[in-house]
């Protein structure tokens, strides 16, 4: 048992090698990866890691590279079909799960998989599972299957509920799940003690499995952004983009200080991802609060939700017509526009470093176009990020290698020049990304400046629309807080709202029964 325990928790050399390679690959792919809630992870106890599943195999890569322990995943047998993939998965401890039609003549194959999972848990290991069973829509946690609860309860029952298995919920929150250099938050919640269901399982196993499954589902929705109705997903995203910074400043405070270590800043600058990082936990907390408010009013005042949806759509159409983003509208005043000196500096930057940026673009254009073609023809959005990641892993090095080979065989440069050329290929590609972002930002400032001088009325109209939307959100926010948390508000307090600003529900929540006054 001691040897099995060591095997269950230790990271063998092959696992460490794959993990190290994957770690730096995802760090290059994502703009920012933040992990919160590590203090919730139980120590020295068997654990089932239960996560939402928004981004296909990328979810397993992220959890394996960003978790401080070894994870043995349970995955459907279909992913083991390719011999190379099968060798890698077996090497990192993935346990195959077979569907009923796959083992109709060999039922012992699935039993063996579950026995292997039981042994790992009994040895103090960690099993990774995605209870939804399939990829979920963006910002939505599906109803989950009972497999996670059944595995946990059966493993405990085999050991008279003395193992101490914890189910550790973890939420994967992607800012834009299929976009290169996007951000992701990994949020660990409070673990679920499986032995708490011991008495219920002995009395009624089926009901215990169902109840534990519901607890797991709620825990996942607590750590992962969950928009109940997928039709409201874009509305929630739009409100967050327009109003999210105001809510962050009001409820979370100022997070403009850059706390990254110097080494991280240098690495980020090299990969064209420089700049301070916002607190993603706060960002997704605000987004979830917006989603909850939209769900609340969708049920109680759908006409108001429809009106807000139309106002935002009209505002976005107007922005699209002038090719502006809403986040630069506040820069249209003369005091915030680019000065002549700044404009000259940016022009010099664009022209002076343009050749280097274009060099980086041209030397990486072919693999980029190939990647784009592959991704555009893939029907499942949830798998696109992993497809980009895995193809980038060999496409760009292969094309860079071909360029180096061609240069070496036709020009025969000195070795130092050859090494410098090889190093310049990935660095110049990342520099192009940085240069292009600055050019786009410069373009926005020029466009804003031009509109201010030539079509000031149009810009003022857009700014008025934005401020009207924010005023609407402010009023709805106060109504929502009173309606949902009215028991926390005192009608006599200084912060109490005027009654004409409240909805009927808010007024009712403020009302105090006569007998309470009499007492």
Short mmCIF file of C-alpha atoms in Angstrom, two decimals:
data_model
loop_
_atom_site.label_atom_id
_atom_site.label_comp_id
_atom_site.label_asym_id
_atom_site.label_seq_id
_atom_site.Cartn_x
_atom_site.Cartn_y
_atom_site.Cartn_z
CA UNK A 1 0.00 0.00 0.00
CA UNK A 2 2.88 2.37 0.77
CA UNK A 3 4.27 1.82 -2.72
CA UNK A 4 0.85 2.44 -4.27
CA UNK A 5 0.43 5.60 -2.20
CA UNK A 6 3.76 6.89 -3.44
CA UNK A 7 2.75 6.11 -7.04
CA UNK A 8 -0.63 7.81 -6.63
CA UNK A 9 0.72 11.14 -5.41
CA UNK A 10 4.26 11.38 -6.84
CA UNK A 11 5.01 12.95 -10.21
CA UNK A 12 7.19 10.52 -12.23
CA UNK A 13 9.77 11.94 -14.68
CA UNK A 14 7.52 11.52 -17.74
CA UNK A 15 4.63 13.29 -15.99
CA UNK A 16 6.94 16.11 -14.86
CA UNK A 17 8.35 16.49 -18.37
CA UNK A 18 4.92 16.71 -20.03
CA UNK A 19 3.72 19.06 -17.29
CA UNK A 20 6.75 21.35 -17.67
CA UNK A 21 6.32 21.54 -21.44
CA UNK A 22 2.58 22.16 -21.17
CA UNK A 23 3.10 24.79 -18.46
CA UNK A 24 5.23 27.05 -20.64
CA UNK A 25 3.05 26.42 -23.68
CA UNK A 26 -0.12 27.64 -21.94
CA UNK A 27 1.81 30.54 -20.39
CA UNK A 28 2.70 31.65 -23.91
CA UNK A 29 -0.83 31.09 -25.19
CA UNK A 30 -2.75 32.91 -22.45
CA UNK A 31 -2.32 36.59 -21.66
CA UNK A 32 -2.95 35.97 -17.98
CA UNK A 33 -3.62 32.91 -15.80
CA UNK A 34 -4.72 33.55 -12.23
CA UNK A 35 -5.43 30.92 -9.56
CA UNK A 36 -7.44 31.65 -6.40
CA UNK A 37 -8.66 29.47 -3.54
CA UNK A 38 -5.60 27.24 -3.22
CA UNK A 39 -6.03 27.46 0.55
CA UNK A 40 -9.27 25.45 0.16
CA UNK A 41 -7.49 22.37 -1.22
CA UNK A 42 -7.34 19.62 1.44
CA UNK A 43 -3.87 18.33 2.30
CA UNK A 44 -2.91 14.66 2.62
CA UNK A 45 -6.40 13.41 1.81
CA UNK A 46 -7.84 11.51 -1.16
CA UNK A 47 -9.58 13.92 -3.48
CA UNK A 48 -11.82 14.04 -6.53
CA UNK A 49 -11.27 17.23 -8.51
CA UNK A 50 -14.62 18.19 -10.07
CA UNK A 51 -14.43 20.96 -12.68
CA UNK A 52 -16.70 22.60 -15.22
CA UNK A 53 -15.83 21.85 -18.84
CA UNK A 54 -15.96 24.94 -21.10
CA UNK A 55 -12.84 24.43 -23.21
CA UNK A 56 -12.35 20.76 -24.13
CA UNK A 57 -8.87 19.29 -23.56
CA UNK A 58 -7.51 22.74 -22.72
CA UNK A 59 -9.28 22.35 -19.36
CA UNK A 60 -7.21 19.30 -18.45
CA UNK A 61 -3.98 21.00 -19.57
CA UNK A 62 -4.67 24.09 -17.46
CA UNK A 63 -5.64 22.17 -14.34
CA UNK A 64 -2.64 19.85 -14.62
CA UNK A 65 -0.13 22.67 -15.10
CA UNK A 66 -1.58 25.11 -12.55
CA UNK A 67 -2.43 22.64 -9.75
CA UNK A 68 0.31 21.82 -7.20
CA UNK A 69 -0.47 18.08 -7.20
CA UNK A 70 -0.77 15.15 -9.59
CA UNK A 71 -4.18 14.61 -11.20
CA UNK A 72 -5.27 11.25 -12.66
CA UNK A 73 -8.11 12.04 -15.05
CA UNK A 74 -10.94 9.76 -16.07
CA UNK A 75 -11.62 10.22 -19.80
CA UNK A 76 -13.77 8.55 -22.42
CA UNK A 77 -12.04 5.74 -24.28
CA UNK A 78 -12.35 7.49 -27.65
CA UNK A 79 -9.40 9.77 -26.91
CA UNK A 80 -7.14 6.68 -26.61
CA UNK A 81 -7.57 5.62 -30.25
CA UNK A 82 -4.41 7.24 -31.66
CA UNK A 83 -1.34 5.22 -30.56
CA UNK A 84 0.82 8.29 -29.81
CA UNK A 85 -1.96 9.97 -27.83
CA UNK A 86 -2.62 6.67 -26.02
CA UNK A 87 1.04 6.43 -25.00
CA UNK A 88 1.03 9.99 -23.62
CA UNK A 89 -2.27 9.54 -21.76
CA UNK A 90 -1.14 6.27 -20.21
CA UNK A 91 2.12 7.92 -19.23
CA UNK A 92 0.37 10.70 -17.32
CA UNK A 93 -2.09 8.33 -15.62
CA UNK A 94 -5.36 8.94 -17.50
CA UNK A 95 -7.98 6.24 -16.79
CA UNK A 96 -10.22 5.24 -19.75
CA UNK A 97 -13.99 5.05 -19.30
CA UNK A 98 -15.98 2.97 -21.77
CA UNK A 99 -19.54 3.53 -22.94
CA UNK A 100 -22.06 0.72 -22.70
CA UNK A 101 -21.96 -0.16 -26.42
CA UNK A 102 -18.14 -0.26 -26.33
CA UNK A 103 -18.00 -2.96 -23.66
CA UNK A 104 -21.14 -4.97 -24.34
CA UNK A 105 -19.03 -8.15 -24.53
CA UNK A 106 -16.32 -7.06 -22.06
CA UNK A 107 -18.00 -5.44 -19.04
CA UNK A 108 -14.91 -6.11 -16.94
CA UNK A 109 -13.03 -3.32 -18.79
CA UNK A 110 -15.11 -0.60 -17.11
CA UNK A 111 -14.98 -2.44 -13.78
CA UNK A 112 -11.20 -2.49 -14.02
CA UNK A 113 -11.17 1.26 -14.66
CA UNK A 114 -13.29 1.94 -11.58
CA UNK A 115 -11.21 -0.45 -9.46
CA UNK A 116 -8.13 1.47 -10.54
CA UNK A 117 -9.80 4.73 -9.49
CA UNK A 118 -10.79 3.18 -6.14
CA UNK A 119 -7.19 2.08 -5.54
CA UNK A 120 -5.85 5.55 -6.33
CA UNK A 121 -8.28 7.15 -3.88
CA UNK A 122 -7.49 4.56 -1.22
CA UNK A 123 -3.80 5.41 -1.70
CA UNK A 124 -4.50 9.12 -1.14
CA UNK A 125 -4.40 10.15 -4.81
CA UNK A 126 -6.43 12.65 -6.81
CA UNK A 127 -8.95 11.76 -9.53
CA UNK A 128 -9.91 14.48 -12.03
CA UNK A 129 -13.46 14.48 -13.42
CA UNK A 130 -15.71 16.76 -15.47
CA UNK A 131 -19.20 15.98 -14.13
CA UNK A 132 -20.97 17.69 -17.05
CA UNK A 133 -19.70 14.86 -19.25
CA UNK A 134 -19.30 17.05 -22.33
CA UNK A 135 -18.16 20.53 -23.27
CA UNK A 136 -20.44 23.20 -21.86
CA UNK A 137 -21.52 26.47 -23.50
CA UNK A 138 -19.52 29.56 -22.67
CA UNK A 139 -20.39 30.92 -19.19
CA UNK A 140 -22.84 28.14 -18.43
CA UNK A 141 -22.63 25.03 -16.20
CA UNK A 142 -24.84 22.22 -17.48
CA UNK A 143 -26.81 19.81 -15.34
CA UNK A 144 -24.23 17.25 -14.27
CA UNK A 145 -24.16 13.46 -14.37
CA UNK A 146 -24.11 11.25 -11.28
CA UNK A 147 -20.78 9.54 -12.00
CA UNK A 148 -18.69 11.75 -9.70
CA UNK A 149 -21.02 11.23 -6.74
CA UNK A 150 -21.28 7.48 -7.36
CA UNK A 151 -17.50 7.07 -7.56
CA UNK A 152 -16.96 9.02 -4.33
CA UNK A 153 -19.69 7.25 -2.36
CA UNK A 154 -18.77 3.75 -3.58
CA UNK A 155 -15.10 4.34 -2.78
CA UNK A 156 -16.04 5.45 0.74
CA UNK A 157 -18.50 2.57 1.18
CA UNK A 158 -15.74 0.08 0.30
CA UNK A 159 -13.81 1.49 3.26
CA UNK A 160 -16.69 1.97 5.73
CA UNK A 161 -16.57 5.75 5.12
CA UNK A 162 -13.14 6.04 6.74
CA UNK A 163 -11.17 7.29 3.71
CA UNK A 164 -12.02 10.97 4.13
CA UNK A 165 -12.53 11.62 0.41
CA UNK A 166 -13.03 15.29 -0.45
CA UNK A 167 -14.71 16.48 -3.65
CA UNK A 168 -12.85 19.65 -4.63
CA UNK A 169 -14.92 21.92 -6.92
CA UNK A 170 -12.91 24.08 -9.31
CA UNK A 171 -14.20 26.63 -11.80
CA UNK A 172 -12.52 27.47 -15.10
CA UNK A 173 -13.47 30.99 -16.16
CA UNK A 174 -12.29 32.16 -19.59
CA UNK A 175 -12.54 35.80 -20.66
CA UNK A 176 -12.70 34.63 -24.31
CA UNK A 177 -12.19 30.91 -24.51
CA UNK A 178 -11.17 30.62 -28.18
CA UNK A 179 -8.94 33.70 -28.39
CA UNK A 180 -5.14 33.78 -28.34
CA UNK A 181 -3.64 35.90 -25.50
CA UNK A 182 -6.86 35.90 -23.53
CA UNK A 183 -7.21 35.50 -19.74
CA UNK A 184 -8.39 32.64 -17.54
CA UNK A 185 -9.24 32.38 -13.85
CA UNK A 186 -8.98 29.05 -12.02
CA UNK A 187 -11.07 29.27 -8.86
CA UNK A 188 -11.02 26.55 -6.16
CA UNK A 189 -14.09 26.40 -3.94
CA UNK A 190 -14.73 24.82 -0.56
CA UNK A 191 -14.31 21.02 -0.60
CA UNK A 192 -17.27 18.70 -0.06
CA UNK A 193 -16.90 16.06 2.67
CA UNK A 194 -18.24 12.79 1.21
CA UNK A 195 -18.56 11.03 4.59
CA UNK A 196 -21.29 13.55 5.50
CA UNK A 197 -23.55 11.45 3.26
CA UNK A 198 -22.65 8.15 4.97
CA UNK A 199 -25.90 7.61 6.90
CA UNK A 200 -28.02 8.63 3.95
CA UNK A 201 -26.09 6.30 1.62
CA UNK A 202 -26.57 3.33 3.96
CA UNK A 203 -30.32 4.04 4.13
CA UNK A 204 -30.96 5.03 0.51
CA UNK A 205 -27.97 4.93 -1.88
CA UNK A 206 -29.89 6.31 -4.86
CA UNK A 207 -31.10 9.37 -2.94
CA UNK A 208 -27.63 9.96 -1.50
CA UNK A 209 -26.12 9.93 -4.99
CA UNK A 210 -28.75 12.41 -6.19
CA UNK A 211 -28.31 14.77 -3.24
CA UNK A 212 -24.51 14.74 -3.47
CA UNK A 213 -24.78 15.41 -7.21
CA UNK A 214 -26.91 18.49 -6.52
CA UNK A 215 -24.38 19.75 -3.97
CA UNK A 216 -21.59 19.30 -6.54
CA UNK A 217 -23.63 21.16 -9.17
CA UNK A 218 -24.27 24.12 -6.88
CA UNK A 219 -20.60 24.19 -5.86
CA UNK A 220 -19.54 24.31 -9.51
CA UNK A 221 -21.94 27.16 -10.21
CA UNK A 222 -20.47 29.01 -7.23
CA UNK A 223 -16.93 28.90 -8.66
CA UNK A 224 -17.68 29.17 -12.40
CA UNK A 225 -19.60 31.94 -14.12
CA UNK A 226 -23.11 30.64 -14.80
CA UNK A 227 -25.65 32.45 -16.96
CA UNK A 228 -28.89 30.54 -16.58
CA UNK A 229 -30.36 31.41 -19.99
CA UNK A 230 -27.88 31.28 -22.86
CA UNK A 231 -29.97 33.85 -24.73
CA UNK A 232 -28.81 36.42 -22.16
CA UNK A 233 -25.10 35.63 -22.48
CA UNK A 234 -24.31 38.44 -24.92
CA UNK A 235 -26.40 40.89 -22.91
CA UNK A 236 -24.42 40.10 -19.75
CA UNK A 237 -21.12 40.49 -21.62
CA UNK A 238 -22.23 43.82 -23.11
CA UNK A 239 -23.35 45.21 -19.75
CA UNK A 240 -20.07 44.13 -18.20
CA UNK A 241 -18.05 45.84 -20.94
CA UNK A 242 -19.97 49.09 -20.58
CA UNK A 243 -20.56 49.17 -16.83
CA UNK A 244 -18.13 46.65 -15.35
CA UNK A 245 -15.37 49.14 -14.51
CA UNK A 246 -17.80 51.34 -12.58
CA UNK A 247 -18.94 48.34 -10.53
CA UNK A 248 -15.35 47.23 -9.96
CA UNK A 249 -14.37 50.67 -8.66
CA UNK A 250 -17.44 50.89 -6.43
CA UNK A 251 -17.38 47.42 -4.89
CA UNK A 252 -13.78 46.20 -5.27
CA UNK A 253 -11.70 49.39 -5.07
CA UNK A 254 -8.73 50.50 -7.17
CA UNK A 255 -6.61 47.71 -8.67
CA UNK A 256 -4.36 49.79 -10.90
CA UNK A 257 -1.15 48.86 -9.03
CA UNK A 258 1.04 46.40 -10.95
CA UNK A 259 2.10 43.65 -8.52
CA UNK A 260 3.86 41.39 -11.02
CA UNK A 261 7.45 40.35 -10.21
CA UNK A 262 10.16 41.80 -12.46
CA UNK A 263 10.77 38.44 -14.18
CA UNK A 264 7.08 38.17 -15.08
CA UNK A 265 7.08 41.71 -16.47
CA UNK A 266 10.06 40.95 -18.71
CA UNK A 267 8.49 37.69 -19.93
CA UNK A 268 5.20 39.47 -20.64
CA UNK A 269 6.97 42.20 -22.58
CA UNK A 270 8.77 39.62 -24.74
CA UNK A 271 5.49 37.89 -25.63
CA UNK A 272 3.66 41.18 -26.34
CA UNK A 273 1.41 40.88 -23.28
CA UNK A 274 2.75 43.76 -21.22
CA UNK A 275 0.70 45.82 -18.78
CA UNK A 276 -0.74 45.45 -15.26
CA UNK A 277 -3.14 42.59 -14.63
CA UNK A 278 -6.68 43.20 -13.39
CA UNK A 279 -7.92 40.97 -10.58
CA UNK A 280 -9.80 38.28 -12.51
CA UNK A 281 -11.56 37.01 -9.39
CA UNK A 282 -13.13 40.45 -8.94
CA UNK A 283 -13.87 40.69 -12.67
CA UNK A 284 -15.78 37.41 -12.81
CA UNK A 285 -17.51 38.13 -9.49
CA UNK A 286 -18.90 41.32 -11.02
CA UNK A 287 -19.87 39.47 -14.20
CA UNK A 288 -21.73 36.84 -12.16
CA UNK A 289 -23.54 39.57 -10.22
CA UNK A 290 -24.66 41.10 -13.53
CA UNK A 291 -25.82 37.66 -14.73
CA UNK A 292 -27.81 37.14 -11.52
CA UNK A 293 -29.45 40.55 -11.92
CA UNK A 294 -30.38 39.82 -15.55
CA UNK A 295 -31.90 36.46 -14.54
CA UNK A 296 -33.78 38.20 -11.71
CA UNK A 297 -35.37 40.78 -14.01
CA UNK A 298 -35.89 38.34 -16.88
CA UNK A 299 -38.30 36.51 -14.60
CA UNK A 300 -39.94 39.56 -13.00
CA UNK A 301 -39.73 42.33 -15.60
CA UNK A 302 -38.91 40.90 -19.05
CA UNK A 303 -40.11 44.09 -20.78
CA UNK A 304 -37.41 46.09 -19.01
CA UNK A 305 -34.74 43.54 -19.99
CA UNK A 306 -35.90 43.71 -23.61
CA UNK A 307 -35.74 47.51 -23.52
CA UNK A 308 -32.19 47.50 -22.14
CA UNK A 309 -31.18 44.92 -24.75
CA UNK A 310 -32.49 47.18 -27.54
CA UNK A 311 -30.77 50.28 -26.11
CA UNK A 312 -27.43 48.46 -25.97
CA UNK A 313 -27.88 47.09 -29.47
CA UNK A 314 -28.60 50.58 -30.83
CA UNK A 315 -25.57 52.00 -29.00
CA UNK A 316 -23.30 49.25 -30.38
CA UNK A 317 -24.63 49.85 -33.91
CA UNK A 318 -23.79 53.54 -33.63
CA UNK A 319 -20.29 52.74 -32.40
CA UNK A 320 -19.82 50.29 -35.26
CA UNK A 321 -20.82 52.92 -37.80
CA UNK A 322 -17.98 55.22 -36.71
CA UNK A 323 -15.58 52.32 -35.92
CA UNK A 324 -15.12 53.31 -32.28
CA UNK A 325 -14.99 51.30 -29.06
CA UNK A 326 -17.08 52.39 -26.12
CA UNK A 327 -14.07 52.44 -23.78
CA UNK A 328 -12.42 55.38 -25.59
CA UNK A 329 -15.43 57.68 -25.65
CA UNK A 330 -14.26 59.41 -22.47
CA UNK A 331 -11.17 60.49 -24.41
CA UNK A 332 -13.08 62.72 -26.81
CA UNK A 333 -12.60 65.85 -24.69
CA UNK A 334 -9.77 68.17 -25.77
CA UNK A 335 -7.86 67.58 -22.53
CA UNK A 336 -7.69 63.83 -23.13
CA UNK A 337 -6.83 63.82 -26.81
CA UNK A 338 -3.32 63.15 -28.07
CA UNK A 339 -1.07 66.17 -27.99
CA UNK A 340 0.91 67.09 -31.09
CA UNK A 341 4.11 65.88 -29.42
CA UNK A 342 2.52 62.54 -28.50
CA UNK A 343 1.15 62.18 -32.02
CA UNK A 344 4.61 62.75 -33.47
CA UNK A 345 6.09 60.16 -31.07
CA UNK A 346 3.52 57.55 -32.04
CA UNK A 347 4.01 58.28 -35.74
CA UNK A 348 7.77 57.88 -35.35
CA UNK A 349 7.20 54.60 -33.47
CA UNK A 350 4.87 53.28 -36.17
CA UNK A 351 7.19 54.17 -39.05
CA UNK A 352 10.53 53.54 -37.35
CA UNK A 353 9.73 50.07 -35.99
CA UNK A 354 7.28 49.16 -38.74
CA UNK A 355 9.88 47.25 -40.83
CA UNK A 356 10.79 45.03 -37.86
CA UNK A 357 7.10 44.37 -37.15
CA UNK A 358 6.39 43.57 -40.80
CA UNK A 359 9.40 41.23 -40.82
CA UNK A 360 7.87 39.41 -37.85
CA UNK A 361 4.51 39.20 -39.60
CA UNK A 362 5.92 37.87 -42.89
CA UNK A 363 8.12 35.21 -41.29
CA UNK A 364 5.12 33.83 -39.35
CA UNK A 365 2.34 34.46 -41.87
CA UNK A 366 2.15 30.98 -43.44
CA UNK A 367 1.65 28.97 -40.20
CA UNK A 368 -0.77 31.64 -38.96
CA UNK A 369 -2.91 31.38 -42.10
CA UNK A 370 -2.82 27.58 -41.96
CA UNK A 371 -3.90 27.68 -38.32
CA UNK A 372 -6.69 30.11 -39.07
CA UNK A 373 -7.97 27.89 -41.88
CA UNK A 374 -7.96 24.81 -39.65
CA UNK A 375 -9.77 26.56 -36.80
CA UNK A 376 -12.35 28.26 -39.05
CA UNK A 377 -13.46 24.86 -40.37
CA UNK A 378 -13.84 23.30 -36.93
CA UNK A 379 -17.51 23.33 -35.83
CA UNK A 380 -16.94 23.15 -32.06
CA UNK A 381 -15.92 26.48 -30.55
CA UNK A 382 -14.95 24.79 -27.27
CA UNK A 383 -12.16 22.83 -29.00
CA UNK A 384 -10.64 25.67 -31.01
CA UNK A 385 -8.26 26.91 -28.31
CA UNK A 386 -6.72 23.46 -27.88
CA UNK A 387 -6.49 22.99 -31.66
CA UNK A 388 -4.59 26.29 -31.92
CA UNK A 389 -2.36 25.34 -28.99
CA UNK A 390 -1.45 21.87 -30.24
CA UNK A 391 -0.94 22.95 -33.86
CA UNK A 392 1.13 25.98 -32.85
CA UNK A 393 3.37 23.61 -30.95
CA UNK A 394 4.73 22.12 -34.18
CA UNK A 395 3.58 24.41 -37.03
CA UNK A 396 5.55 27.51 -36.09
CA UNK A 397 8.78 25.66 -35.14
CA UNK A 398 8.50 23.61 -38.34
CA UNK A 399 8.11 26.67 -40.54
CA UNK A 400 10.87 28.51 -38.68
CA UNK A 401 13.10 25.47 -39.18
CA UNK A 402 12.38 25.45 -42.93
CA UNK A 403 13.39 29.11 -43.17
CA UNK A 404 16.61 28.43 -41.27
CA UNK A 405 17.35 25.42 -43.51
CA UNK A 406 16.76 27.48 -46.67
CA UNK A 407 19.00 30.30 -45.43
CA UNK A 408 21.76 27.89 -44.39
CA UNK A 409 21.81 25.99 -47.70
CA UNK A 410 21.58 29.03 -49.96
CA UNK A 411 23.41 31.81 -48.12
CA UNK A 412 25.75 29.98 -45.73
CA UNK A 413 25.89 32.73 -43.09
CA UNK A 414 28.22 32.50 -40.06
CA UNK A 415 26.92 30.42 -37.17
CA UNK A 416 26.38 33.49 -34.98
CA UNK A 417 24.27 35.11 -37.71
CA UNK A 418 22.32 31.88 -38.17
CA UNK A 419 21.60 31.68 -34.45
CA UNK A 420 20.57 35.35 -34.39
CA UNK A 421 18.20 34.79 -37.32
CA UNK A 422 16.62 31.74 -35.65
CA UNK A 423 16.13 33.67 -32.41
CA UNK A 424 14.64 36.64 -34.26
CA UNK A 425 11.78 34.60 -35.76
CA UNK A 426 9.62 34.03 -32.63
CA UNK A 427 10.70 37.31 -30.99
CA UNK A 428 9.77 39.41 -34.03
CA UNK A 429 6.40 37.61 -34.27
CA UNK A 430 5.56 38.61 -30.70
CA UNK A 431 6.87 42.12 -31.38
CA UNK A 432 4.47 42.41 -34.32
CA UNK A 433 1.56 41.64 -31.97
CA UNK A 434 2.68 44.39 -29.59
CA UNK A 435 3.28 46.87 -32.43
CA UNK A 436 -0.08 46.12 -34.02
CA UNK A 437 -1.94 46.66 -30.74
CA UNK A 438 -0.32 50.05 -30.31
CA UNK A 439 -1.14 50.98 -33.91
CA UNK A 440 -4.80 50.07 -33.34
CA UNK A 441 -4.87 52.13 -30.13
CA UNK A 442 -3.23 55.03 -32.00
CA UNK A 443 -5.82 54.70 -34.76
CA UNK A 444 -8.62 54.94 -32.18
CA UNK A 445 -7.13 58.11 -30.73
CA UNK A 446 -6.72 59.68 -34.17
CA UNK A 447 -10.29 58.73 -35.08
CA UNK A 448 -11.59 60.15 -31.81
CA UNK A 449 -9.59 63.35 -32.36
CA UNK A 450 -10.86 63.66 -35.94
CA UNK A 451 -14.47 63.11 -34.88
CA UNK A 452 -14.13 65.70 -32.15
CA UNK A 453 -12.98 68.29 -34.69
CA UNK A 454 -15.24 67.40 -37.60
CA UNK A 455 -18.31 65.68 -36.11
CA UNK A 456 -18.42 66.77 -32.51
CA UNK A 457 -22.21 66.50 -32.40
CA UNK A 458 -22.03 62.82 -33.33
CA UNK A 459 -19.43 62.13 -30.67
CA UNK A 460 -21.48 64.02 -28.09
CA UNK A 461 -24.52 61.93 -29.05
CA UNK A 462 -22.58 58.70 -28.56
CA UNK A 463 -21.27 59.90 -25.22
CA UNK A 464 -24.80 60.87 -24.19
CA UNK A 465 -26.07 57.39 -25.12
CA UNK A 466 -23.32 55.81 -23.04
CA UNK A 467 -24.05 58.00 -20.02
CA UNK A 468 -27.78 57.29 -20.35
CA UNK A 469 -27.04 53.56 -20.35
CA UNK A 470 -24.88 53.92 -17.26
CA UNK A 471 -27.61 55.97 -15.54
CA UNK A 472 -30.08 53.20 -16.38
CA UNK A 473 -27.73 50.59 -14.96
CA UNK A 474 -27.28 52.69 -11.81
CA UNK A 475 -31.03 52.88 -11.20
CA UNK A 476 -31.47 49.17 -11.90
CA UNK A 477 -28.58 48.37 -9.56
CA UNK A 478 -30.21 50.19 -6.65
CA UNK A 479 -33.59 48.63 -7.39
CA UNK A 480 -32.00 45.19 -7.57
CA UNK A 481 -30.10 45.59 -4.30
CA UNK A 482 -33.24 46.73 -2.51
CA UNK A 483 -35.40 43.99 -4.05
CA UNK A 484 -32.91 41.21 -3.33
CA UNK A 485 -31.39 42.45 -0.08
CA UNK A 486 -34.06 44.81 1.22
CA UNK A 487 -33.79 43.42 4.75
CA UNK A 488 -30.30 44.95 4.91
CA UNK A 489 -31.54 48.44 4.09
CA UNK A 490 -33.13 50.80 6.61
CA UNK A 491 -35.73 53.24 5.32
CA UNK A 492 -34.56 55.84 7.86
CA UNK A 493 -30.88 55.55 6.95
CA UNK A 494 -29.00 58.24 5.05
CA UNK A 495 -28.46 55.92 2.10
CA UNK A 496 -32.14 54.93 1.72
CA UNK A 497 -33.51 55.53 -1.77
CA UNK A 498 -36.47 57.82 -2.54
CA UNK A 499 -39.62 55.77 -2.93
CA UNK A 500 -40.17 56.97 -6.50
CA UNK A 501 -36.92 55.21 -7.51
CA UNK A 502 -38.04 51.82 -6.20
CA UNK A 503 -39.85 48.98 -7.89
CA UNK A 504 -43.00 47.57 -6.29
CA UNK A 505 -41.00 44.68 -4.83
CA UNK A 506 -38.45 47.06 -3.37
CA UNK A 507 -41.19 49.14 -1.75
CA UNK A 508 -42.73 46.01 -0.25
CA UNK A 509 -39.37 44.91 1.13
CA UNK A 510 -38.97 48.32 2.77
CA UNK A 511 -42.43 48.25 4.36
CA UNK A 512 -42.45 47.64 8.13
CA UNK A 513 -45.44 45.89 9.73
CA UNK A 514 -47.51 48.08 12.09
CA UNK A 515 -47.01 45.75 15.04
CA UNK A 516 -43.24 46.22 14.76
CA UNK A 517 -43.72 49.99 15.11
CA UNK A 518 -46.01 49.45 18.08
CA UNK A 519 -43.41 47.33 19.81
#
